[in-house]
Amino acid sequence: MQEVVEGLRQKGHEIVVVAPEVSLQIKPSESFAMKTYPVPFTQEEMDGYFQAFCKSAFEEGSFLERFFRVRERMTKLFELGFMACEQLLKNKELIRYLEESNFDALFTDPALSCGAILAEHLSIPSVYLLRGIPCGLDTEATQCPSPPSYVPRLFTDYTDHMNFLQRVKNVIFDTSNLFLCDFIFKPFEKLASEFLQRDVTLLDVFRKASIWLLRYDFVLDYPRPLMPNMIVVGGVNCAHKQ
């Protein structure tokens, strides 16, 4: 996201970055003002969980082995994200500052959904930058076609060219989303409902997004249907070389 923030600053925009005191990437910069808030975990804990999660992407095994391994490590990361989100939304002084600042838009990665919840509270347009959301919530929120006969699901290792048996297996794999999403996103939905003071689902919040900037790359990814507000920006996060 920092590449995009730097570009916005060069175009004359004023930017405020809101981040927990413990974060993976964001550091103070002359390009933006920075507002931080305390969280109940250490940098070492976050780095350790993130490295374990990244390592799991390269470990081989059966579908069930990979599913449960990723599920366990993803749970840890989402627990940290939930704690950070909870601390932000309960920080009355920071929330009051954001309410009074009259921002034009909120730029966020919706995977942990806290920025999306905040944009809904502030009633301002939201712009998402993402590689993907677990369980295909991005396609569901945008009502984007994602037929399992054509779009391969997580862990299948298929391409967009599947034979009949592979398509059947792809449909079966798609049902794993029902078990993957519930335990991850339910705490965020409960937190969002309490903060917004009405019953909401994350899909309700995600549907309000104005622009989805997708870090897909046609060299690494297969072609797929996209909606008009879904824009492919693969490579935007890559370092610029001479």
Backbone as CSV, one residue per row, in Angstrom:
resi,resn,N_x,N_y,N_z,CA_x,CA_y,CA_z,C_x,C_y,C_z
1,MET,0.827,-1.206,0.000,0.000,0.000,0.000,0.861,1.256,0.000
2,GLN,2.090,1.131,0.521,2.927,2.319,0.636,3.289,2.892,-0.731
3,GLU,3.452,2.018,-1.738,3.725,2.493,-3.096,2.599,3.415,-3.572
4,VAL,1.357,3.020,-3.321,0.208,3.815,-3.746,0.132,5.111,-2.944
5,VAL,0.380,5.018,-1.638,0.346,6.207,-0.783,1.386,7.230,-1.242
6,GLU,2.586,6.760,-1.581,3.626,7.668,-2.073,3.172,8.363,-3.354
7,GLY,2.527,7.597,-4.250,2.035,8.187,-5.492,0.952,9.221,-5.261
8,LEU,0.055,8.962,-4.303,-0.993,9.930,-3.968,-0.394,11.215,-3.414
9,ARG,0.633,11.060,-2.592,1.288,12.246,-2.009,1.930,13.104,-3.085
10,GLN,2.540,12.470,-4.082,3.167,13.212,-5.176,2.148,13.992,-6.001
11,LYS,0.896,13.517,-5.977,-0.169,14.215,-6.702,-0.841,15.297,-5.857
12,GLY,-0.306,15.527,-4.648,-0.788,16.631,-3.835,-1.829,16.294,-2.791
13,HIS,-2.117,15.026,-2.603,-3.107,14.638,-1.595,-2.496,14.657,-0.197
14,GLU,-3.316,15.012,0.778,-2.901,14.930,2.178,-3.382,13.589,2.734
15,ILE,-2.483,12.874,3.383,-2.775,11.503,3.799,-2.496,11.326,5.282
16,VAL,-3.420,10.648,5.964,-3.217,10.244,7.353,-3.266,8.721,7.394
17,VAL,-2.209,8.114,7.887,-2.159,6.664,8.026,-2.489,6.290,9.471
18,VAL,-3.463,5.413,9.632,-3.837,4.909,10.965,-3.321,3.482,11.069
19,ALA,-2.506,3.219,12.083,-1.893,1.894,12.210,-1.647,1.571,13.674
20,PRO,-1.671,0.292,14.028,-1.303,-0.092,15.394,0.177,0.171,15.645
21,GLU,0.547,0.305,16.892,1.956,0.532,17.228,2.823,-0.646,16.790
22,VAL,2.240,-1.840,16.728,2.936,-3.032,16.234,2.356,-3.375,14.869
23,SER,3.176,-3.292,13.809,2.681,-3.590,12.465,3.782,-4.258,11.655
24,LEU,3.395,-4.872,10.553,4.356,-5.607,9.732,5.216,-4.687,8.878
25,GLN,4.619,-3.661,8.310,5.322,-2.879,7.294,5.352,-1.374,7.548
26,ILE,4.241,-0.805,7.975,4.104,0.643,8.000,5.064,1.282,8.995
27,LYS,5.837,2.236,8.517,6.752,3.007,9.352,6.506,4.498,9.075
28,PRO,6.866,5.373,10.012,6.668,6.809,9.776,7.373,7.270,8.494
29,SER,6.782,8.261,7.837,7.321,8.768,6.574,6.984,10.252,6.441
30,GLU,7.780,10.949,5.655,7.499,12.360,5.375,6.301,12.506,4.446
31,SER,5.885,11.412,3.812,4.793,11.474,2.839,3.415,11.524,3.489
32,PHE,3.324,11.197,4.787,2.016,11.177,5.424,2.139,11.435,6.915
33,ALA,1.032,11.898,7.488,0.920,11.968,8.942,0.552,10.570,9.429
34,MET,0.934,10.252,10.653,0.691,8.903,11.152,0.053,8.947,12.533
35,LYS,-1.027,8.212,12.689,-1.709,8.080,13.962,-1.626,6.618,14.394
36,THR,-1.050,6.360,15.567,-0.923,4.998,16.055,-1.730,4.812,17.334
37,TYR,-1.976,3.568,17.665,-2.710,3.238,18.884,-2.119,1.953,19.464
38,PRO,-2.184,1.778,20.781,-1.563,0.608,21.421,-2.351,-0.673,21.160
39,VAL,-1.639,-1.806,21.152,-2.249,-3.129,20.990,-1.632,-4.091,22.003
40,PRO,-2.374,-5.151,22.395,-1.903,-6.043,23.453,-1.043,-7.213,22.959
41,PHE,-0.158,-6.974,21.992,0.783,-8.010,21.561,2.071,-7.341,21.104
42,THR,3.131,-8.142,20.978,4.458,-7.602,20.674,4.801,-7.768,19.201
43,GLN,5.843,-7.045,18.783,6.323,-7.170,17.415,6.820,-8.593,17.147
44,GLU,7.469,-9.207,18.140,7.997,-10.559,17.978,6.869,-11.567,17.734
45,GLU,5.770,-11.413,18.456,4.628,-12.309,18.260,4.075,-12.176,16.849
46,MET,3.867,-10.946,16.398,3.304,-10.738,15.073,4.240,-11.278,13.987
47,ASP,5.527,-10.974,14.082,6.480,-11.443,13.077,6.524,-12.969,13.036
48,GLY,6.485,-13.602,14.206,6.533,-15.064,14.264,5.325,-15.712,13.612
49,TYR,4.145,-15.212,13.907,2.925,-15.763,13.312,2.902,-15.547,11.801
50,PHE,3.359,-14.370,11.370,3.336,-14.069,9.936,4.318,-14.958,9.175
51,GLN,5.517,-15.167,9.730,6.502,-16.028,9.072,6.008,-17.472,8.981
52,ALA,5.334,-17.940,10.044,4.786,-19.300,10.017,3.695,-19.421,8.964
53,PHE,2.870,-18.382,8.825,1.801,-18.400,7.827,2.389,-18.420,6.416
54,CYS,3.409,-17.598,6.168,4.045,-17.563,4.842,4.705,-18.907,4.523
55,LYS,5.329,-19.508,5.515,6.000,-20.795,5.310,5.004,-21.869,4.898
56,SER,3.785,-21.809,5.442,2.784,-22.835,5.152,2.381,-22.841,3.677
57,ALA,2.568,-21.699,2.988,2.204,-21.629,1.571,3.111,-22.508,0.711
58,PHE,4.304,-22.828,1.214,5.269,-23.604,0.429,5.384,-25.051,0.915
59,GLU,4.636,-25.411,1.955,4.686,-26.775,2.465,3.710,-27.658,1.692
60,GLU,4.172,-28.836,1.326,3.345,-29.746,0.543,2.526,-30.643,1.457
61,GLY,1.615,-31.391,0.848,0.770,-32.307,1.607,-0.563,-32.472,0.926
62,SER,-1.403,-33.316,1.506,-2.736,-33.535,0.961,-3.596,-32.298,1.173
63,PHE,-4.756,-32.304,0.539,-5.673,-31.175,0.699,-6.004,-30.948,2.167
64,LEU,-6.344,-32.031,2.891,-6.736,-31.885,4.295,-5.572,-31.384,5.146
65,GLU,-4.376,-31.900,4.883,-3.202,-31.443,5.636,-2.980,-29.952,5.434
66,ARG,-3.017,-29.525,4.188,-2.800,-28.099,3.909,-3.931,-27.243,4.453
67,PHE,-5.159,-27.744,4.319,-6.324,-26.986,4.787,-6.222,-26.700,6.282
68,PHE,-5.969,-27.740,7.070,-5.938,-27.562,8.523,-4.700,-26.790,8.977
69,ARG,-3.589,-26.931,8.248,-2.384,-26.173,8.585,-2.604,-24.684,8.341
70,VAL,-3.148,-24.368,7.173,-3.426,-22.961,6.863,-4.497,-22.415,7.796
71,ARG,-5.506,-23.228,8.083,-6.585,-22.801,8.982,-6.039,-22.403,10.345
72,GLU,-5.132,-23.238,10.888,-4.572,-22.965,12.212,-3.747,-21.671,12.210
73,ARG,-2.901,-21.514,11.192,-2.010,-20.344,11.171,-2.764,-19.076,10.790
74,MET,-3.782,-19.222,9.942,-4.595,-18.065,9.597,-5.386,-17.588,10.811
75,THR,-5.832,-18.539,11.621,-6.569,-18.184,12.833,-5.729,-17.288,13.736
76,LYS,-4.450,-17.628,13.906,-3.559,-16.834,14.757,-3.432,-15.410,14.227
77,LEU,-3.224,-15.281,12.911,-3.084,-13.936,12.330,-4.368,-13.129,12.482
78,PHE,-5.510,-13.770,12.244,-6.776,-13.057,12.362,-7.085,-12.703,13.807
79,GLU,-6.605,-13.496,14.756,-6.780,-13.147,16.169,-6.027,-11.857,16.495
80,LEU,-4.806,-11.724,15.970,-4.045,-10.481,16.171,-4.749,-9.313,15.488
81,GLY,-5.240,-9.556,14.259,-5.952,-8.505,13.545,-7.210,-8.070,14.267
82,PHE,-7.906,-9.034,14.852,-9.115,-8.702,15.604,-8.777,-7.861,16.838
83,MET,-7.727,-8.247,17.558,-7.337,-7.482,18.745,-6.964,-6.054,18.371
84,ALA,-6.232,-5.903,17.251,-5.852,-4.564,16.804,-7.085,-3.749,16.416
85,CYS,-8.026,-4.388,15.719,-9.248,-3.694,15.297,-10.069,-3.268,16.507
86,GLU,-10.183,-4.161,17.474,-10.951,-3.866,18.680,-10.365,-2.663,19.420
87,GLN,-9.025,-2.629,19.503,-8.375,-1.507,20.181,-8.593,-0.190,19.436
88,LEU,-8.606,-0.242,18.108,-8.842,0.970,17.321,-10.264,1.487,17.521
89,LEU,-11.244,0.612,17.375,-12.639,1.049,17.444,-13.053,1.480,18.846
90,LYS,-12.300,1.040,19.863,-12.593,1.443,21.233,-11.759,2.641,21.677
91,ASN,-10.910,3.137,20.786,-10.082,4.305,21.094,-10.903,5.563,20.778
92,LYS,-11.632,6.050,21.757,-12.586,7.135,21.528,-11.910,8.410,21.046
93,GLU,-10.723,8.701,21.562,-10.028,9.927,21.142,-9.645,9.873,19.670
94,LEU,-9.113,8.727,19.223,-8.718,8.580,17.820,-9.937,8.563,16.911
95,ILE,-10.994,7.867,17.307,-12.218,7.832,16.498,-12.805,9.238,16.365
96,ARG,-12.793,10.007,17.450,-13.311,11.371,17.392,-12.483,12.225,16.435
97,TYR,-11.159,12.050,16.456,-10.296,12.782,15.511,-10.660,12.427,14.070
98,LEU,-10.868,11.152,13.786,-11.207,10.716,12.428,-12.570,11.263,12.007
99,GLU,-13.519,11.292,12.933,-14.855,11.814,12.624,-14.811,13.294,12.287
100,GLU,-13.943,14.030,12.956,-13.889,15.488,12.781,-12.996,15.923,11.624
101,SER,-12.268,14.981,11.024,-11.287,15.357,9.989,-11.883,15.474,8.596
102,ASN,-13.101,14.975,8.399,-13.791,15.095,7.103,-12.940,14.595,5.935
103,PHE,-12.520,13.349,6.012,-11.734,12.758,4.933,-12.588,12.552,3.692
104,ASP,-11.926,12.545,2.531,-12.622,12.308,1.264,-12.829,10.826,0.991
105,ALA,-11.911,9.988,1.459,-12.007,8.549,1.196,-11.127,7.794,2.176
106,LEU,-11.383,6.488,2.270,-10.570,5.626,3.118,-9.977,4.525,2.252
107,PHE,-8.661,4.334,2.345,-7.906,3.374,1.538,-7.439,2.250,2.448
108,THR,-7.807,1.007,2.142,-7.537,-0.085,3.073,-7.448,-1.422,2.354
109,ASP,-6.833,-2.396,3.026,-6.923,-3.791,2.613,-8.068,-4.404,3.417
110,PRO,-9.110,-4.906,2.760,-10.296,-5.356,3.496,-10.163,-6.736,4.133
111,ALA,-9.019,-7.406,3.969,-8.900,-8.783,4.470,-9.206,-8.862,5.961
112,LEU,-8.741,-7.859,6.741,-9.028,-7.851,8.170,-10.221,-6.968,8.512
113,SER,-10.781,-6.308,7.519,-12.096,-5.641,7.547,-12.225,-4.423,8.462
114,CYS,-11.188,-4.085,9.251,-11.346,-2.975,10.185,-11.506,-1.644,9.444
115,GLY,-10.721,-1.447,8.390,-10.855,-0.221,7.606,-12.209,-0.111,6.950
116,ALA,-12.733,-1.250,6.487,-14.059,-1.250,5.863,-15.138,-0.852,6.868
117,ILE,-15.023,-1.362,8.088,-15.977,-1.006,9.147,-15.879,0.484,9.455
118,LEU,-14.670,0.995,9.506,-14.459,2.412,9.823,-15.020,3.314,8.728
119,ALA,-14.837,2.930,7.456,-15.387,3.721,6.350,-16.911,3.787,6.433
120,GLU,-17.531,2.667,6.819,-18.985,2.648,6.985,-19.401,3.607,8.096
121,HIS,-18.651,3.627,9.182,-18.967,4.528,10.302,-18.803,5.995,9.906
122,LEU,-17.757,6.289,9.120,-17.485,7.665,8.721,-18.321,8.107,7.521
123,SER,-19.024,7.153,6.905,-19.864,7.434,5.723,-19.057,8.094,4.604
124,ILE,-17.908,7.519,4.297,-17.072,8.016,3.207,-16.765,6.862,2.251
125,PRO,-16.453,7.173,0.975,-16.125,6.110,0.011,-14.900,5.318,0.472
126,SER,-14.880,4.037,0.148,-13.738,3.193,0.488,-13.109,2.631,-0.782
127,VAL,-11.787,2.611,-0.802,-11.016,2.039,-1.900,-10.202,0.888,-1.324
128,TYR,-10.347,-0.302,-1.908,-9.673,-1.493,-1.397,-8.471,-1.838,-2.275
129,LEU,-7.374,-2.223,-1.643,-6.227,-2.796,-2.342,-5.996,-4.173,-1.740
130,LEU,-6.070,-5.225,-2.547,-6.027,-6.572,-1.972,-5.501,-7.589,-2.965
131,ARG,-5.013,-8.694,-2.402,-4.641,-9.859,-3.201,-5.773,-10.876,-3.197
132,GLY,-6.642,-10.763,-2.220,-7.761,-11.671,-2.109,-8.286,-11.698,-0.686
133,ILE,-9.521,-12.142,-0.520,-10.123,-12.315,0.795,-10.484,-13.785,0.945
134,PRO,-10.232,-14.380,2.106,-10.612,-15.784,2.288,-12.067,-16.040,1.921
135,CYS,-12.290,-17.181,1.327,-13.644,-17.684,1.040,-14.349,-16.934,-0.084
136,GLY,-13.606,-16.171,-0.869,-14.220,-15.513,-2.012,-15.237,-14.451,-1.674
137,LEU,-15.069,-13.803,-0.512,-16.021,-12.750,-0.143,-15.942,-11.557,-1.083
138,ASP,-14.788,-11.371,-1.748,-14.672,-10.260,-2.686,-15.604,-10.454,-3.876
139,THR,-15.644,-11.662,-4.431,-16.535,-11.899,-5.564,-17.999,-11.889,-5.134
140,GLU,-18.263,-12.377,-3.928,-19.649,-12.380,-3.442,-20.136,-10.962,-3.174
141,ALA,-19.261,-10.130,-2.591,-19.661,-8.761,-2.264,-19.904,-7.924,-3.511
142,THR,-19.134,-8.183,-4.567,-19.288,-7.421,-5.810,-20.264,-8.067,-6.778
143,GLN,-20.837,-9.222,-6.383,-21.715,-10.002,-7.261,-21.006,-10.378,-8.558
144,CYS,-19.699,-10.650,-8.436,-18.902,-11.009,-9.599,-19.048,-12.500,-9.894
145,PRO,-19.300,-12.878,-11.133,-19.401,-14.306,-11.458,-18.108,-15.032,-11.103
146,SER,-18.248,-16.192,-10.468,-17.073,-17.000,-10.114,-17.451,-18.477,-10.161
147,PRO,-17.833,-18.960,-11.348,-18.340,-20.337,-11.453,-17.249,-21.366,-11.162
148,PRO,-17.524,-22.346,-10.297,-16.504,-23.358,-9.992,-16.172,-24.260,-11.175
149,SER,-16.976,-24.212,-12.237,-16.632,-24.967,-13.441,-15.515,-24.284,-14.230
150,TYR,-15.191,-23.047,-13.850,-14.211,-22.258,-14.623,-13.121,-21.668,-13.733
151,VAL,-13.486,-21.182,-12.542,-12.534,-20.516,-11.659,-12.051,-21.501,-10.590
152,PRO,-10.770,-21.898,-10.620,-10.271,-22.883,-9.647,-10.264,-22.340,-8.225
153,ARG,-10.536,-23.222,-7.250,-10.597,-22.844,-5.852,-9.258,-23.085,-5.159
154,LEU,-9.143,-22.530,-3.977,-7.919,-22.627,-3.192,-7.549,-24.084,-2.926
155,PHE,-6.242,-24.376,-3.037,-5.648,-25.695,-2.753,-5.855,-26.716,-3.863
156,THR,-6.603,-26.408,-4.932,-6.816,-27.418,-5.971,-5.616,-27.528,-6.910
157,ASP,-4.865,-26.451,-7.068,-3.729,-26.394,-8.005,-4.176,-26.488,-9.461
158,TYR,-5.476,-26.257,-9.718,-5.972,-26.296,-11.088,-5.770,-24.947,-11.778
159,THR,-5.894,-24.979,-13.108,-5.929,-23.737,-13.889,-7.376,-23.514,-14.322
160,ASP,-7.580,-22.546,-15.214,-8.937,-22.299,-15.707,-9.333,-23.311,-16.782
161,HIS,-8.438,-24.248,-17.121,-8.771,-25.319,-18.072,-8.852,-26.629,-17.289
162,MET,-10.074,-27.070,-16.985,-10.293,-28.273,-16.195,-11.140,-29.268,-16.969
163,ASN,-10.838,-30.547,-16.776,-11.725,-31.557,-17.355,-12.927,-31.760,-16.432
164,PHE,-13.835,-32.660,-16.827,-15.085,-32.797,-16.085,-14.850,-33.217,-14.632
165,LEU,-14.004,-34.215,-14.401,-13.758,-34.694,-13.040,-13.106,-33.617,-12.180
166,GLN,-12.211,-32.833,-12.779,-11.584,-31.732,-12.035,-12.618,-30.668,-11.662
167,ARG,-13.562,-30.433,-12.547,-14.617,-29.456,-12.231,-15.484,-29.945,-11.080
168,VAL,-15.796,-31.241,-11.077,-16.570,-31.814,-9.979,-15.797,-31.658,-8.668
169,LYS,-14.505,-31.981,-8.694,-13.668,-31.852,-7.496,-13.583,-30.389,-7.057
170,ASN,-13.536,-29.478,-8.032,-13.473,-28.052,-7.718,-14.726,-27.594,-6.972
171,VAL,-15.885,-28.122,-7.362,-17.136,-27.796,-6.663,-17.090,-28.307,-5.231
172,ILE,-16.553,-29.515,-5.039,-16.445,-30.090,-3.689,-15.504,-29.248,-2.830
173,PHE,-14.375,-28.821,-3.403,-13.428,-27.987,-2.664,-14.062,-26.660,-2.273
174,ASP,-14.967,-26.190,-3.118,-15.608,-24.902,-2.848,-16.406,-24.934,-1.553
175,THR,-16.904,-26.109,-1.177,-17.686,-26.209,0.058,-16.828,-25.994,1.301
176,SER,-15.495,-26.124,1.166,-14.621,-25.886,2.317,-14.720,-24.452,2.808
177,ASN,-15.122,-23.552,1.914,-15.282,-22.149,2.319,-16.299,-22.005,3.455
178,LEU,-17.302,-22.879,3.462,-18.330,-22.787,4.497,-17.735,-22.998,5.883
179,PHE,-16.671,-23.807,5.960,-16.048,-24.096,7.246,-14.912,-23.122,7.550
180,LEU,-14.367,-22.490,6.518,-13.208,-21.621,6.699,-13.610,-20.223,7.160
181,CYS,-14.733,-19.728,6.658,-15.078,-18.328,6.893,-15.701,-18.070,8.253
182,ASP,-16.527,-18.993,8.689,-17.337,-18.729,9.865,-16.488,-18.361,11.075
183,PHE,-15.473,-19.161,11.376,-14.693,-18.928,12.584,-13.779,-17.715,12.441
184,ILE,-13.436,-17.345,11.205,-12.555,-16.197,10.987,-13.313,-14.883,11.139
185,PHE,-14.477,-14.795,10.493,-15.132,-13.506,10.350,-16.228,-13.216,11.373
186,LYS,-16.719,-14.226,12.069,-17.781,-13.985,13.042,-17.390,-12.954,14.110
187,PRO,-16.168,-13.023,14.677,-15.799,-12.003,15.669,-15.821,-10.585,15.101
188,PHE,-15.400,-10.426,13.833,-15.420,-9.102,13.210,-16.850,-8.625,12.991
189,GLU,-17.744,-9.540,12.628,-19.145,-9.153,12.430,-19.769,-8.701,13.745
190,LYS,-19.458,-9.405,14.822,-19.979,-9.026,16.129,-19.438,-7.664,16.545
191,LEU,-18.127,-7.447,16.305,-17.510,-6.169,16.643,-18.100,-5.039,15.802
192,ALA,-18.310,-5.285,14.509,-18.888,-4.276,13.623,-20.305,-3.909,14.059
193,SER,-21.093,-4.908,14.430,-22.469,-4.649,14.862,-22.502,-3.816,16.138
194,GLU,-21.594,-4.107,17.064,-21.525,-3.331,18.307,-21.071,-1.900,18.023
195,PHE,-20.074,-1.744,17.155,-19.529,-0.412,16.885,-20.505,0.444,16.091
196,LEU,-21.151,-0.155,15.080,-22.083,0.592,14.230,-23.480,0.676,14.844
197,GLN,-23.676,-0.080,15.921,-24.940,-0.068,16.678,-26.122,-0.522,15.827
198,ARG,-25.873,-1.532,15.005,-26.942,-2.189,14.253,-26.381,-3.526,13.753
199,ASP,-27.255,-4.452,13.480,-26.808,-5.759,12.999,-26.327,-5.651,11.556
200,VAL,-25.065,-6.026,11.333,-24.502,-6.020,9.983,-23.674,-7.283,9.785
201,THR,-23.523,-7.679,8.542,-22.576,-8.724,8.171,-21.413,-8.049,7.446
202,LEU,-20.307,-8.770,7.317,-19.178,-8.192,6.584,-19.521,-8.003,5.113
203,LEU,-20.373,-8.864,4.569,-20.802,-8.666,3.185,-21.548,-7.350,3.038
204,ASP,-22.369,-6.991,4.021,-23.064,-5.696,3.994,-22.065,-4.557,3.888
205,VAL,-20.974,-4.674,4.655,-19.954,-3.620,4.676,-19.156,-3.620,3.379
206,PHE,-18.730,-4.806,2.930,-17.911,-4.890,1.721,-18.670,-4.405,0.478
207,ARG,-19.971,-4.581,0.466,-20.749,-4.158,-0.710,-20.726,-2.650,-0.907
208,LYS,-20.346,-1.894,0.125,-20.313,-0.440,0.026,-19.032,0.074,-0.648
209,ALA,-18.067,-0.805,-0.919,-16.786,-0.367,-1.487,-16.993,0.310,-2.841
210,SER,-16.245,1.377,-3.081,-16.342,2.086,-4.355,-15.455,1.435,-5.418
211,ILE,-14.199,1.148,-5.055,-13.225,0.599,-6.002,-12.493,-0.574,-5.352
212,TRP,-12.324,-1.637,-6.118,-11.516,-2.786,-5.689,-10.270,-2.837,-6.574
213,LEU,-9.114,-2.529,-6.011,-7.847,-2.622,-6.742,-7.231,-3.990,-6.439
214,LEU,-7.204,-4.870,-7.443,-6.797,-6.262,-7.245,-5.350,-6.457,-7.689
215,ARG,-4.527,-6.962,-6.802,-3.120,-7.202,-7.134,-2.950,-8.551,-7.842
216,TYR,-3.754,-8.755,-8.881,-3.612,-9.936,-9.723,-2.676,-9.609,-10.879
217,ASP,-2.015,-10.631,-11.375,-1.098,-10.455,-12.492,-1.412,-11.529,-13.521
218,PHE,-1.580,-11.145,-14.771,-1.981,-12.119,-15.789,-0.871,-13.099,-16.134
219,VAL,0.359,-12.858,-15.652,1.421,-13.852,-15.816,1.260,-14.963,-14.785
220,LEU,0.912,-14.590,-13.548,0.794,-15.558,-12.464,-0.624,-16.097,-12.304
221,ASP,-1.625,-15.337,-12.688,-3.018,-15.697,-12.437,-3.748,-15.986,-13.742
222,TYR,-4.808,-16.758,-13.629,-5.624,-17.107,-14.782,-6.639,-16.000,-15.038
223,PRO,-7.096,-15.838,-16.288,-8.154,-14.857,-16.570,-9.426,-15.236,-15.824
224,ARG,-10.189,-14.239,-15.403,-11.437,-14.506,-14.692,-12.392,-13.340,-14.902
225,PRO,-13.665,-13.536,-14.659,-14.606,-12.418,-14.791,-14.301,-11.340,-13.752
226,LEU,-14.523,-10.076,-14.125,-14.364,-8.955,-13.202,-15.552,-8.014,-13.366
227,MET,-15.890,-7.319,-12.293,-16.942,-6.316,-12.357,-16.328,-4.956,-12.707
228,PRO,-17.142,-3.978,-13.133,-16.587,-2.689,-13.575,-15.769,-1.956,-12.515
229,ASN,-16.069,-2.157,-11.226,-15.310,-1.453,-10.192,-14.168,-2.296,-9.634
230,MET,-13.821,-3.400,-10.336,-12.677,-4.224,-9.974,-11.574,-3.975,-10.995
231,ILE,-10.436,-3.442,-10.537,-9.366,-3.023,-11.436,-8.093,-3.802,-11.098
232,VAL,-7.499,-4.449,-12.099,-6.289,-5.237,-11.895,-5.072,-4.321,-11.891
233,VAL,-4.304,-4.365,-10.802,-3.116,-3.508,-10.667,-1.905,-4.348,-10.278
234,GLY,-1.795,-5.551,-10.839,-0.662,-6.426,-10.532,0.660,-5.738,-10.789
235,GLY,1.603,-5.887,-9.852,2.922,-5.271,-9.997,3.030,-3.902,-9.362
236,VAL,1.919,-3.337,-8.880,1.964,-1.990,-8.292,2.849,-1.965,-7.042
237,ASN,3.003,-3.117,-6.401,3.785,-3.194,-5.174,5.229,-3.632,-5.430
238,CYS,5.614,-3.802,-6.693,6.979,-4.244,-6.990,7.952,-3.077,-6.969
239,ALA,9.186,-3.359,-6.586,10.223,-2.314,-6.558,10.533,-1.873,-7.986
240,HIS,10.799,-0.579,-8.156,11.136,-0.041,-9.465,12.627,-0.184,-9.712
241,LYS,12.989,-0.832,-10.828,14.399,-1.034,-11.188,14.744,-0.202,-12.412
242,GLN,16.013,0.111,-12.561,16.462,0.897,-13.713,16.261,0.070,-14.983
